[in-house]
Coordinates of C-alpha atoms in Angstrom, one line a residue:
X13 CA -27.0 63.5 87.3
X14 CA -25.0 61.1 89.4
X15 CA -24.4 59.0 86.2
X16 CA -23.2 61.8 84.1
X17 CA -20.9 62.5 87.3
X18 CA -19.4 59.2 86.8
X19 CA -19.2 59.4 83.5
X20 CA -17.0 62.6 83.4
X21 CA -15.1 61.5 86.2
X22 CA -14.3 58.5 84.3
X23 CA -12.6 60.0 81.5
X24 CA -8.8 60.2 81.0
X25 CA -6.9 63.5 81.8
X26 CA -6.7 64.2 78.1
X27 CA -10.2 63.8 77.3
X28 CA -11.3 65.7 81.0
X29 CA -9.0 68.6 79.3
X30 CA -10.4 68.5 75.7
X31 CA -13.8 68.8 77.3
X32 CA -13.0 71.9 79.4
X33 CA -11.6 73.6 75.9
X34 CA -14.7 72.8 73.8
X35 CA -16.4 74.5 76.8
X36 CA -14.4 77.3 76.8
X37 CA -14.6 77.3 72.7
X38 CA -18.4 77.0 72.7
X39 CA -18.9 79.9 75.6
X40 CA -16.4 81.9 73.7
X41 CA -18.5 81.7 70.5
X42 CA -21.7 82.2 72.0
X43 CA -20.6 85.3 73.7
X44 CA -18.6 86.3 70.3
X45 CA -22.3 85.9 68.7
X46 CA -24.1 88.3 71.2
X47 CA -21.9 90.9 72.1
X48 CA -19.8 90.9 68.6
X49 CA -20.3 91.6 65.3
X50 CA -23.0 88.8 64.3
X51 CA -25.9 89.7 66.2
X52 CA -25.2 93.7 65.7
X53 CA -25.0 93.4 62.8
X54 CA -28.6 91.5 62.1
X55 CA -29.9 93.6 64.7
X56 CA -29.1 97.0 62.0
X57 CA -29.9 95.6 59.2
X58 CA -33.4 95.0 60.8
X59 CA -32.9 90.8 60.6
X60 CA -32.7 91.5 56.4
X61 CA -29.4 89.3 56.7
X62 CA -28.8 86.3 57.7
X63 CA -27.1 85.2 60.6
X64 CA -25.7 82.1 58.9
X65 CA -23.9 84.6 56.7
X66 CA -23.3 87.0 59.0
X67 CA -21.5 84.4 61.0
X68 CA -19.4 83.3 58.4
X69 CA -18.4 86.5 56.8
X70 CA -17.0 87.8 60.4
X71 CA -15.3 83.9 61.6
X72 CA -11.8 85.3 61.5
X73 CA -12.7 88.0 64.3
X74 CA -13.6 84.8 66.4
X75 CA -11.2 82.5 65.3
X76 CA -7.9 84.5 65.8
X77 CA -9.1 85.8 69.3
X78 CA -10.0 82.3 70.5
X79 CA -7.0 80.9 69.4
X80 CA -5.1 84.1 71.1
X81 CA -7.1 82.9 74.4
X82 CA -6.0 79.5 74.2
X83 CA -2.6 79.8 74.2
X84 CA -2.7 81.9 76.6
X85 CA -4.1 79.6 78.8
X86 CA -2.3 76.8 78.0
X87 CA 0.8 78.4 78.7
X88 CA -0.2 79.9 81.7
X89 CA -1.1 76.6 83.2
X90 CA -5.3 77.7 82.9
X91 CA -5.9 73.9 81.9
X92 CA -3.4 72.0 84.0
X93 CA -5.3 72.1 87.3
X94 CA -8.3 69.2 88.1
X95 CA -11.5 70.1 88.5
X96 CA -11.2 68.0 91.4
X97 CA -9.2 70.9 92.9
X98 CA -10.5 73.9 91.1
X99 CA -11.1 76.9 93.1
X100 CA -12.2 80.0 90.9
X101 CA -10.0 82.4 93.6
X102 CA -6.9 80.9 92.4
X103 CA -7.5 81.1 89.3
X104 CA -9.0 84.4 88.6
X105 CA -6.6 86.3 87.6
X106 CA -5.6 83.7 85.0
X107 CA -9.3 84.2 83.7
X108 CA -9.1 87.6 83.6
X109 CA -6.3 88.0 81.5
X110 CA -7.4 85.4 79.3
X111 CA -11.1 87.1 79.0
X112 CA -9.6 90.2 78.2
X113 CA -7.2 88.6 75.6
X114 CA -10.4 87.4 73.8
X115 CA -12.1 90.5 74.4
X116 CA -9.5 93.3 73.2
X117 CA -8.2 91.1 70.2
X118 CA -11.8 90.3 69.0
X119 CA -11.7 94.5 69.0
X120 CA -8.6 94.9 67.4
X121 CA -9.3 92.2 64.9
X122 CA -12.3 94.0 64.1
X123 CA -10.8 97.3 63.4
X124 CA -8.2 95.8 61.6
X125 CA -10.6 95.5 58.7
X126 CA -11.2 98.9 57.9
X127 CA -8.5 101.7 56.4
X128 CA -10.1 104.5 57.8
X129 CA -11.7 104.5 61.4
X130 CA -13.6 107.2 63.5
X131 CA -12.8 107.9 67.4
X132 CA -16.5 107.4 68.0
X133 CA -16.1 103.7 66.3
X134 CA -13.2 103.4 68.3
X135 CA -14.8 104.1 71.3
X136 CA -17.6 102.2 70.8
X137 CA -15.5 99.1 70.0
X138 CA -13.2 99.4 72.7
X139 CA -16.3 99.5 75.1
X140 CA -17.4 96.5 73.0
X141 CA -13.8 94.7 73.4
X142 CA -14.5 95.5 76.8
X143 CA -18.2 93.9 77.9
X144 CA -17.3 90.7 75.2
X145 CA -13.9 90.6 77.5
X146 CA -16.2 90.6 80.9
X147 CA -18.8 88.1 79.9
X148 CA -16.8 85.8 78.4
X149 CA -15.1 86.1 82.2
X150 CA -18.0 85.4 84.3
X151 CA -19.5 82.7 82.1
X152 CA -15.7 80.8 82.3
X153 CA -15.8 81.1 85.8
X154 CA -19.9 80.3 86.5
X155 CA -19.0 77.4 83.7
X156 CA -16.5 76.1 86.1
X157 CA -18.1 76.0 89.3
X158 CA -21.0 74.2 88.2
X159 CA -18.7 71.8 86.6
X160 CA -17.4 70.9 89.7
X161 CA -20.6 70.9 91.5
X162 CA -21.7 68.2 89.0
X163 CA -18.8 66.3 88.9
X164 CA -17.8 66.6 92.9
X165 CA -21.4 67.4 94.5
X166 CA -19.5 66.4 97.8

């Protein structure tokens, strides 16, 4: 533990930073995979796809909302504070908004496929946009505070 500590620690500003996004891109995806459209989707069609395919086939509802996200908090100064110095109150609210970003652009990204669409779709999507928007939240913020406990355990 103490050597991976180092090793982070270690690293230039640029390459702390590029490490924090791939983070942020990787816990992005993997709640994108449960709570959006790939998993549902293999879930109803009783695992007769695949999820390679069903991955693939619904990328641009990931990609655009991630990349939403990201310059959002780029701009908003999400990335310019050390880990050193993190403290998850002062950055909440720049998480939030971010989350929700991901969240209600994955939603409107997903509707955006389809010419005609019913209120209960709608409703069940926004509620979707919603829970993908909180997870992705809470796992940013948990993801940060155990990066700092790892890399400052003093």
């Amino acid at each position: 533990m103490n050597r991976l500590s180092y090793m982070l620690r270690d690293l230039s500003r640029k390459k702390k930073i590029l490490v924090l996004v791939s983070t942020d891109c990787l816990i992005a995806f993997f709640c994108w995979l449960v709570f959006g459209p790939p998993l549902t989707f293999l879930i109803a069609s009783e695992f007769s796809n695949s999820l390679y395919s069903l991955i693939f086939s619904n990328f641009q509802s990931f990609i655009i909302p991630f990349a939403l996200t990201f310059l959002y908090f780029y701009f908003s100064g999400f990335y310019r504070s050390l880990m050193k110095f993190f403290d998850s109150k002062d950055s909440i609210f720049r998480a939030l908004i971010g989350a929700f970003i991901f969240g209600f652009s994955w939603g409107v990204a997903y509707l955006y496929q389809y010419e005609l669409i019913r209120i209960d779709f709608l409703t069940t999507v926004a509620l979707q946009s919603l829970l993908l928007g909180a997870v992705f939240y809470a796992f940013l913020q948990i993801s940060r505070d155990i990066a700092r406990l790892i890399i400052y355990p003093t």
